[in-house]
Structure formats: structure tokens, C-alpha cells
Coordinates of C-alpha atoms in Angstrom, one line a residue:
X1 CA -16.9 12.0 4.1
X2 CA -15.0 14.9 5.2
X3 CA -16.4 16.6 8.3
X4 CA -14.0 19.9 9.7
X5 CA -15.1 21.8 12.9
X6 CA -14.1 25.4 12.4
X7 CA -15.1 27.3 15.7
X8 CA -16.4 31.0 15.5
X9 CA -13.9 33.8 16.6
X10 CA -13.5 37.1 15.1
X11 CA -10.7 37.6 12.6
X12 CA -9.5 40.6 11.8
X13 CA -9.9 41.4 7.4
X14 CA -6.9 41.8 5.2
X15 CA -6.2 45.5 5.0
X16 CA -8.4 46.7 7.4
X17 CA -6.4 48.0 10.1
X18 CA -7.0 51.5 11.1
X19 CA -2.9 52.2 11.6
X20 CA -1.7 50.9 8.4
X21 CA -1.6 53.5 5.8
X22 CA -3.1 52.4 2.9
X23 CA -1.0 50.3 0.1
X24 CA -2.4 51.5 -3.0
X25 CA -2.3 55.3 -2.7
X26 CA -1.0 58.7 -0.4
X27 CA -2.8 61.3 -0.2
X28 CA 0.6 63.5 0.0
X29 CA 1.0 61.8 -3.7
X30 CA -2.3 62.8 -5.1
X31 CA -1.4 66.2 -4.0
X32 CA 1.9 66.8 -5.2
X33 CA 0.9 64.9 -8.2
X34 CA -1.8 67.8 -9.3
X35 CA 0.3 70.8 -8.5
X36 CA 3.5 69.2 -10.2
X37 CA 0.7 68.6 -13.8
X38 CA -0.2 72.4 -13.6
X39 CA 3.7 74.0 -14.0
X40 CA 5.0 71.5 -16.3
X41 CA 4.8 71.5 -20.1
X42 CA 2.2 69.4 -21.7
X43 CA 4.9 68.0 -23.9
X44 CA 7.1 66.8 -21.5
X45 CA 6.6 63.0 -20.6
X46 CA 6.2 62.2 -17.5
X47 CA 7.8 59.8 -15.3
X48 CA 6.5 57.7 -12.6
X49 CA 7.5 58.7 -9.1
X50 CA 6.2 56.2 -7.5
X51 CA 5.1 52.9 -8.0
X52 CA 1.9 53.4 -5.9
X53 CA 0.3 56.0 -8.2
X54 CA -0.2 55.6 -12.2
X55 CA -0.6 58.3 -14.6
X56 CA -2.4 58.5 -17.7
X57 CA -2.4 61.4 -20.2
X58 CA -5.8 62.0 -22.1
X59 CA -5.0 62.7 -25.4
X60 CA -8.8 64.3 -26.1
X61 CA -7.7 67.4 -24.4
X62 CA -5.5 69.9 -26.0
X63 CA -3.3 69.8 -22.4
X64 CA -2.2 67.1 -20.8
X65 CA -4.8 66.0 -18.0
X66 CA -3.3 63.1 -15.5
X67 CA -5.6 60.8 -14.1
X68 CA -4.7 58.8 -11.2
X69 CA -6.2 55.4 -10.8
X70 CA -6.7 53.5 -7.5
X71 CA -7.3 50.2 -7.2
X72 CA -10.0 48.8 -4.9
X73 CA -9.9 47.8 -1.9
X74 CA -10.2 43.8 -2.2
X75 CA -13.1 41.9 -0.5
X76 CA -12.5 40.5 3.0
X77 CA -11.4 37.4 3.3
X78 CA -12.1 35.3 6.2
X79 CA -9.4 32.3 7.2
X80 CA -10.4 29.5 9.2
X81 CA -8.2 28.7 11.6
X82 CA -6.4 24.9 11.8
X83 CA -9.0 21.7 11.9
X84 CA -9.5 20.2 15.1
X85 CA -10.5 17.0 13.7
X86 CA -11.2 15.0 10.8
X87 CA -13.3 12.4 9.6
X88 CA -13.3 9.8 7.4
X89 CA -16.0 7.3 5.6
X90 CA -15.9 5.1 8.8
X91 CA -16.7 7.7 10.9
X92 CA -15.4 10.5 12.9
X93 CA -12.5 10.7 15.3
X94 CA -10.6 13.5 16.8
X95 CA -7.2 14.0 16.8
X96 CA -5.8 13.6 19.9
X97 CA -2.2 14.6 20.7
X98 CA -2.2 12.0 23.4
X99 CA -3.8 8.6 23.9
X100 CA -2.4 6.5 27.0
X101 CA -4.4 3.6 28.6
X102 CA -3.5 1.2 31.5
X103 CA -4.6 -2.4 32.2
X104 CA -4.4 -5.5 33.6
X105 CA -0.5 -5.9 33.0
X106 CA 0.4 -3.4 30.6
X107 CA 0.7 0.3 29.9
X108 CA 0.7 2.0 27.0
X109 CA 1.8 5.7 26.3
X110 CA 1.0 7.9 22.3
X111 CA 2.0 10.9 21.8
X112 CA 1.4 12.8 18.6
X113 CA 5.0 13.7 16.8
X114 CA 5.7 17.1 15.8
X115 CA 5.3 16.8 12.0
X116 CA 1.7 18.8 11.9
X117 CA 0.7 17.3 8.0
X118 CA -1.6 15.0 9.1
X119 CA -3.6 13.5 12.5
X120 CA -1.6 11.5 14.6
X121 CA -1.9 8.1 12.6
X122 CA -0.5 5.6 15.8
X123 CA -3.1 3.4 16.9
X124 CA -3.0 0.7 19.4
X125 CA -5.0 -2.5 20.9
X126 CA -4.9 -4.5 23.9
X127 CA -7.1 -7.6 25.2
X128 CA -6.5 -9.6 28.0
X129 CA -8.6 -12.2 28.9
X130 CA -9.5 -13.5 26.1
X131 CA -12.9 -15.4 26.0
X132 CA -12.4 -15.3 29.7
X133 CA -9.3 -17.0 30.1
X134 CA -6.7 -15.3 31.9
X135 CA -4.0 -16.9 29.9
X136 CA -4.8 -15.5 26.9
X137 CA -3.8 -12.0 25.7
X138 CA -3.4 -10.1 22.7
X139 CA -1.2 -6.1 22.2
X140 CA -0.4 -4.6 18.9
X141 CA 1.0 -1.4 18.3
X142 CA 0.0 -0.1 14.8
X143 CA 2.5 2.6 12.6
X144 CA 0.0 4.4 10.0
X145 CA 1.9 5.9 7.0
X146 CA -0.4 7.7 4.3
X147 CA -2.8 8.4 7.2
X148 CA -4.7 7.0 10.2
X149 CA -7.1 5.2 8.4
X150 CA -5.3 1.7 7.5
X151 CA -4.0 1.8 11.4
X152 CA -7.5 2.4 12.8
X153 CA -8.9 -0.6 10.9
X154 CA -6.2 -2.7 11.6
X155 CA -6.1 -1.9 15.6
X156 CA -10.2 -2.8 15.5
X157 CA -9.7 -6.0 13.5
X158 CA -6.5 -7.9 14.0
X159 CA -7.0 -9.3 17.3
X160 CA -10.9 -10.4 16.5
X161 CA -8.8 -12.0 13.4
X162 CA -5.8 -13.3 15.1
X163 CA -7.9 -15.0 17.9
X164 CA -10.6 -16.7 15.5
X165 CA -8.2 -18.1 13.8
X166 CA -5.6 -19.0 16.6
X167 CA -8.9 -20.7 18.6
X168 CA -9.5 -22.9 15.1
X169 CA -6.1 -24.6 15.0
X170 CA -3.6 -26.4 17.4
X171 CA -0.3 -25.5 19.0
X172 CA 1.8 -26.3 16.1
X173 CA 0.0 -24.4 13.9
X174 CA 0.0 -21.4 15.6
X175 CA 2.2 -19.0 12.9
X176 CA -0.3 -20.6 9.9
X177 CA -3.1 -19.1 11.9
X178 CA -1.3 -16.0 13.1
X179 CA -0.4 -15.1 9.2
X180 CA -3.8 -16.2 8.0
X181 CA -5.5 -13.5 10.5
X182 CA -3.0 -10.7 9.1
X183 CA -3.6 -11.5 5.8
X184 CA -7.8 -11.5 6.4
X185 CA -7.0 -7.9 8.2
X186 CA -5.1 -7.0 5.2
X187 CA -8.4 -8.4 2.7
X188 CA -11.0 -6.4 5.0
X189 CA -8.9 -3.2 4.9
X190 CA -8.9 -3.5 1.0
X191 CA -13.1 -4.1 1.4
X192 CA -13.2 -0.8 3.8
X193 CA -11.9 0.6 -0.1
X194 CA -9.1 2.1 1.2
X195 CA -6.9 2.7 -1.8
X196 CA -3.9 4.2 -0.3
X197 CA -2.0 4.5 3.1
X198 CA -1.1 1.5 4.8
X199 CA 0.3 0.8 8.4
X200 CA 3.0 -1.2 10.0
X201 CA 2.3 -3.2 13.4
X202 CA 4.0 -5.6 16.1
X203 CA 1.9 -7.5 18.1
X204 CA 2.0 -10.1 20.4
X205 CA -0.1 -13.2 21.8
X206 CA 0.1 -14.7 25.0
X207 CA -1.4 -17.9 25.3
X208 CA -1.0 -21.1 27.8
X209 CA 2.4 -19.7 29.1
X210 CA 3.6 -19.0 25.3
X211 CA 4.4 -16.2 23.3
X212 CA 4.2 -15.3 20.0
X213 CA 5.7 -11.5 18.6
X214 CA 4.7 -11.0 15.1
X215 CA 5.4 -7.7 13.1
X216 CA 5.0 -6.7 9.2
X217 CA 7.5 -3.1 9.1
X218 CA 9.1 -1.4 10.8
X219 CA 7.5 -1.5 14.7
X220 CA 9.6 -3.8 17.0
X221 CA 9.3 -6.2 20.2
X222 CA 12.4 -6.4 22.8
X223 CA 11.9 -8.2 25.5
X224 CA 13.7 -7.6 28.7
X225 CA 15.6 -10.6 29.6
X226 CA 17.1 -10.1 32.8
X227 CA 17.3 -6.5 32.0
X228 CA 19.5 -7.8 28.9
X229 CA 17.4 -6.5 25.8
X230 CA 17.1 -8.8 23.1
X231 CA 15.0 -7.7 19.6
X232 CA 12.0 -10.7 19.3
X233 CA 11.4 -9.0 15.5
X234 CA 13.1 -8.1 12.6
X235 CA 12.3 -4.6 10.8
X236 CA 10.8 -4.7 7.2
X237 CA 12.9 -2.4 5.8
X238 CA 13.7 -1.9 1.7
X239 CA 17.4 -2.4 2.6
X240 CA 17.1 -5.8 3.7
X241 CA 18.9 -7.7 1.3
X242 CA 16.7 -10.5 1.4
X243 CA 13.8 -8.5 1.5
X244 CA 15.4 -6.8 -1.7
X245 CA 15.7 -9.8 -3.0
X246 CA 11.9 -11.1 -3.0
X247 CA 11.1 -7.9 -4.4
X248 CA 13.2 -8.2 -7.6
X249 CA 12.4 -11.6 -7.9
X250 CA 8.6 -10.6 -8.1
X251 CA 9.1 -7.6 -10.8
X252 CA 9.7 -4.9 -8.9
X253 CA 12.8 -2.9 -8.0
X254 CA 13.7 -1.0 -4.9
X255 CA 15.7 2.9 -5.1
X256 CA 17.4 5.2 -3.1
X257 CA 15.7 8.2 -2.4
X258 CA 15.8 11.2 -0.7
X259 CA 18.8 9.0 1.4
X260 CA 17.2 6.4 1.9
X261 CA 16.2 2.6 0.2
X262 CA 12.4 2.9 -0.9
X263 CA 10.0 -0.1 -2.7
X264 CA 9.2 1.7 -6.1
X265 CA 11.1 4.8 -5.2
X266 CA 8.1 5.4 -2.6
X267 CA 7.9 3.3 0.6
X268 CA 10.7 3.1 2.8
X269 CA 9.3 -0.7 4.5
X270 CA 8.6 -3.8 2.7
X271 CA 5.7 -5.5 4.4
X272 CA 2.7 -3.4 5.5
X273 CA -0.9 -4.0 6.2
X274 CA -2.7 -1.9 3.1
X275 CA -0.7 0.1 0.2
X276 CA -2.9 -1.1 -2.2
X277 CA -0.6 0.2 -4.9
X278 CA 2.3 -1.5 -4.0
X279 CA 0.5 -4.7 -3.0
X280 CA 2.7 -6.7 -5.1
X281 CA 5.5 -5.9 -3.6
X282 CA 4.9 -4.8 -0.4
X283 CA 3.3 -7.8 1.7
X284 CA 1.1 -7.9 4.8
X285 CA 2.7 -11.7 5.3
X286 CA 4.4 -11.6 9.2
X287 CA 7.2 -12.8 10.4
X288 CA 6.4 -14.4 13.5
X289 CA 8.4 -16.0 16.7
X290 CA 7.0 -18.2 19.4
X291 CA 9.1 -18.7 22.4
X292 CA 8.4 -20.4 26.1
X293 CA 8.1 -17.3 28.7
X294 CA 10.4 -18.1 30.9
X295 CA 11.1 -17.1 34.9
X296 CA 14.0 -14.7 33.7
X297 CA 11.8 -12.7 30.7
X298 CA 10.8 -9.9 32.8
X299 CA 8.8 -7.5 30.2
X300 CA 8.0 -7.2 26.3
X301 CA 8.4 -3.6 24.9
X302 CA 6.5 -3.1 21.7
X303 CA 7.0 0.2 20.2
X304 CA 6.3 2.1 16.9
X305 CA 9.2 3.5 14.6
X306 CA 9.3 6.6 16.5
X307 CA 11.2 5.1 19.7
X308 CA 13.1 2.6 17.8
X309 CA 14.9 5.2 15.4
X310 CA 16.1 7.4 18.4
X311 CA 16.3 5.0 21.3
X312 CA 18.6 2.0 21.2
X313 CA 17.0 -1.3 22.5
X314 CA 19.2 -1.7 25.4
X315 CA 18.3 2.2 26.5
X316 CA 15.1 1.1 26.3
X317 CA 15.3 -1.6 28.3
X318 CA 17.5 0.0 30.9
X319 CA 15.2 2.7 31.6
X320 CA 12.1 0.8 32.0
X321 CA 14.2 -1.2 34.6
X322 CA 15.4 1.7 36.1
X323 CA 11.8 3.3 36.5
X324 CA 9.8 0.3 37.3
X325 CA 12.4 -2.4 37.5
X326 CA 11.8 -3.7 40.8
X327 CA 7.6 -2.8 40.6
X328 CA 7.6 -4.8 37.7
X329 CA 8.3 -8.1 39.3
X330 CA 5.1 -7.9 41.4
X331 CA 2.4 -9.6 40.7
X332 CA 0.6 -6.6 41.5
X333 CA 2.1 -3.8 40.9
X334 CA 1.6 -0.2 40.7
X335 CA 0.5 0.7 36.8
X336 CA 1.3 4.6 37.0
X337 CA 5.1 3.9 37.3
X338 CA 5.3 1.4 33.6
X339 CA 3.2 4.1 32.6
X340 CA 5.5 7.0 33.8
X341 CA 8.4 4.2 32.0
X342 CA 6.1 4.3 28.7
X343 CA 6.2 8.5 29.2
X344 CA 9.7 9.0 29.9
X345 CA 10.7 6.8 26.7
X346 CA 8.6 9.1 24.4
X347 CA 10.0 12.1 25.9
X348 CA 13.8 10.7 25.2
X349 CA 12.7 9.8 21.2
X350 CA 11.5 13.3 21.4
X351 CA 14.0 15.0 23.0
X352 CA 16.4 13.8 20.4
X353 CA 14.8 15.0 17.6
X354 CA 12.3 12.8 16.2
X355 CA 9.6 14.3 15.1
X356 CA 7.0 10.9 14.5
X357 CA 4.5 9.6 16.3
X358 CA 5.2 7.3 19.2
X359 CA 3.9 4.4 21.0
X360 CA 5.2 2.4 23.5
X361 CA 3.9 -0.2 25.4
X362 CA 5.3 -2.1 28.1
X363 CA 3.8 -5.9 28.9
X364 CA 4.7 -7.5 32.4
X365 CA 6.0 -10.9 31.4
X366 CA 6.3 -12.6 34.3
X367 CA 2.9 -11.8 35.9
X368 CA 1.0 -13.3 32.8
X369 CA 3.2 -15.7 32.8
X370 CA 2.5 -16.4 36.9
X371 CA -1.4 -16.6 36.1
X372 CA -0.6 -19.0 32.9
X373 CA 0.6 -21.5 35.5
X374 CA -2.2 -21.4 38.1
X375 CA -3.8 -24.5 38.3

């Protein structure tokens, strides 16, 4: 289903302005055309002054009789203006050029890039909470390629996926369950019968004073350490070597194109959820790290490509500690200056030329961490 809303204004027809001349004939022409026929020979041949007027001799007559022929004047045409939203078989959304939301610990900040092709196709989830225990939480940031719809299904389902099968299985086994809930977002994307587009995400679980960052692509986690940034993920990216290398090995090759490494000459990373297409090479498998949260992790940054290519880690880290550094450390703390930290980050991506979509959002650590400990 494709659903456009087209509102009704008044547009103004091709050639139908009353201070334009016409394009297809003068009257001056017509004029000097008839009294220029009458003094010259009728064996002479003429020539065509000017490309607006066309002259054709009738050969019934025993003189040469021009004709000039005018074209008509086309039908209007009416041209709908740009869409203001689109739909697809899921249902309809709009197209938003900003979505920003604040919670219990967290702000997040997306703003629609300015490459007009498509809807902005950055989607994002949060749950804190979870099944009523305040130790358990649950952010992704998801990077649509293709279009939105492989990043809207993924930011509905993965958490529902990720926490069934986290609540299922025991400590040790918490990267076997993390995978296993990407790869059932991955199968229930393919269901949806989405054939093409695909998404990349980052997200990351809280749970009992533990954290696990898990990403497939090219969005990243840095966590503030201290205010000393350290990258919690690695990107998926074709010019891995060793992600290269598993491609090869399984029959495929990877190219350089348009200046950059691409799977199949098409797709610049190497895990995604969806791309059906390149399923055999391009994975939805994450990598995933599980670390203690400690008293000196101060915040988590998880952010689509379109910080990470123009904004170095540490930047980003610096300026969320210069913005909210001190706020941050309160348990309670005021959520309109992370979110300010969130908007002032998108602005520097932008203001350096990228023209992507970006998300960023910023998780305070240590107060999650604070109520993880509470007896």
C-alpha cells in the first residue's frame, strides 16, 4: 500500500501566464510573413526566418500560397507538490524531520539528514523497567538503508525478542540469547515479506548491574569512561579483513565502488538485519560485549552512522561531558541538558557536512547502575 497526501493549492498551468508572449507564434511574424509572400516571385524558395513560424507552399495553386501552421496550445498540467508522508503495507507513518524523546535515564535526539530521496529511515527504542524491574533496560538505535521499513520493524521487535530470550537462559549464556533474538528479528522481518532494504542497529541491555552492547553494521556504542571514550563495538564494514574474509570463504566477493569497499559491489556493511538479497553474505549474527558497570563508567553513547563518520569518539564524549558532565552524575538529574548534549552532537555531524540521518542517544550509566545495587 502506497498512501500520498497531496494538499489542494492552486498552481499556476504551463504557458498560461498573461506576460509571457506566446512560444509558438508572433503576430509581428504572421504579418510580415503575408506581405513579404505578395512581392516575391512564386519561384523563388523560400527560407525560414524564424524557427517559430513554418511555411508550406501549396502546389494546387498556380502561385505560391504560404500557410503558417501553429501548434496548439498543450493541455494543462497540474504538479503535485512533494509527499508529506508515505505508507507502507504495515501501515502509515509520517515523515518526521525530527523525533526526540526523554526518559528515565536517557535522551535521545533524530534528526532527518539532508539527502531528500527517501523518509528519514532512523528509528529508535528504549525500555526501562523491564517486567517491572528497575535493573533491567533495553536502547537500540536502528540505521535503515533501502528505506525505513526494515528499521521500523526491527525498533518494534528486537527488544520483545531480545528480553524473551534473555529471561529464558542464565547469566552465562547471555550472548547465545542476545544473538538468538537478532537472528528471530531478522526471520520476522523476512515474514513481514520485505524483500529488500535492511537496517543496521547497536543496542544495549542493562541487567543486574551488567551490560551488554551488541551491534550488526555500522552504528556504534562508546562509553564514557571517566570522560575517556572507549568504542564497546566494532563497525561491520566490507573492509574488514576478516569480515572480507568470511565472505569469500562463503562464495561471495566484496568490490570497490564508487570509493568505497561494497558486499557484491552493492552494500557498504557486512552484517545487517534484512537485505534479503545478500542474505548469504551479509549476516544479522551480532557481535556482542558484556562488561561489569563499574563506579568510573559515566554514560553509554549509542549513535547511528551519521555522528560516527563526522564526529570522532573522543569529541563525542567530550562534549557530552562538557554539556552535561557534571548533571550527569546525579541520580536525578535534569533530562533537557543530555538532550540539549544529544542536539548539539547532531548539529556538529551536520555542520560538517553530513548529510545522513542521525541519532544519538546518551544513557546515564552510573544512575542505572546506582538502582542495580539497591537492595
Amino acid at each position: 500500500m502506497f498512501a500520498v497526501a497531496v494538499p489542494k493549492t492552486t498552481m499556476t498551468p504551463l504557458f498560461s501566464s498573461p506576460k509571457l508572449p506566446s512560444l509558438l507564434y508572433k503576430s509581428s511574424s504572421l504579418n510580415s510573413s503575408s506581405s513579404s509572400s505578395s512581392s516575391s516571385s512564386s519561384s523563388s524558395p523560400r527560407s525560414l526566418s524564424s524557427p517559430r513560424n513554418l511555411h508550406v507552399s501549396a502546389s494546387s495553386s498556380p502561385s505560391s500560397v504560404d500557410t503558417v501552421l501553429k501548434r496548439k496550445r498543450p493541455a494543462r498540467i497540474d504538479v503535485p507538490p512533494s509527499m508529506p508522508s508515505i505508507g507502507f503495507e504495515f501501515g502509515i507513518f509520517e515523515t518526521p524531520e525530527v523525533m526526540e524523546e526523554e526518559g528515565e535515564g536517557y535522551s535521545v535526539y533524530c534528526k532527518r539528514g539532508r539527502r531528500r530521496i527517501s523518509a528519514m529511515e532512523d528509528r529508535f527504542s528504549a525500555t526501562v523497567g523491564i517486567q517491572g524491574d528497575s535493573r533491567q533496560a533495553f536502547f537500540g538505535v536502528f540505521d535503515g538503508h533501502g528505506g525505513a521499513k526494515v528499521a521500523e520493524i526491527a525498533a518494534k521487535r528486537m527488544s520483545e525478542n531480545v528480553i524473551d530470550q534473555v529471561t529464558r537462559r542464565t547469566e552465562s549464556e547471555l550472548e547465545e540469547a542476545i544473538k538468538d533474538g537478532y537472528l528471530t528479528t531478522d526471520r520476522e522481518v523476512s515474514e513481514e515479506g520485505v524483500s529488500s532494504g535492511g537496517a543496521c542497529c547497536v543496542t544495549a541491555l542493562i541487567r543486574n548491574g551488567n551490560l551488554a552492547v551488541s551491534n550488526v553494521g555500522d552504528c556504534r556504542a562508546v562509553l564514557s569512561r571517566k570522560g575517556k571514550a572507549e568504542a564497546l563495538t566494532s563497525d561491520h564494514r566490507a573492509c574488514r579483513e576478516d569480515e572480507r574474509n568470511r565472505i569469500e570463504k562463503s562464495g561471495g566477493y566484496v568490490d570497490c565502488c564508487g570509493g568505497g569497499w561494497r558486499v557484491q559491489g552493492t552494500l557498504a556493511v557486512s552484517r545487517a538485519i534484512g537485505d534479503e538479497h545478500l542474505k548469504q553474505w551479509v549476516i544479522s549474527e551480532p557481535e556482542t560485549r558484556v562488561m561489569k558497570i563499574e563506579d568510573d563508567c559515566h554514560f553509554l553513547i549509542l549513535a547511528s552512522d551519521g555522528l560516527w563518520d563526522k564526529v570522532t569518539n573522543q569529541e563525542a564524549v567530550d562534549i557530552v561531558e562538557a554539556v552535561c558532565g557534571v548533571e550527569i552524575m546525579k541520580k536525578k538529574s535534569n533530562p533537557a541538558l543530555i538532550m540539549s548534549a544529544c542536539k548539539q552532537l547532531a548539529t556538529l555531524s551536520t555542520s560538517r557536512g553530513s548529510i545522513d540521518d542521525t541519532t544519538v542517544m546518551i544513557i546515564k550509566l552510573n544512575s542505572l547502575f546506582h538502582s542495580s545495587t539497591l537492595n
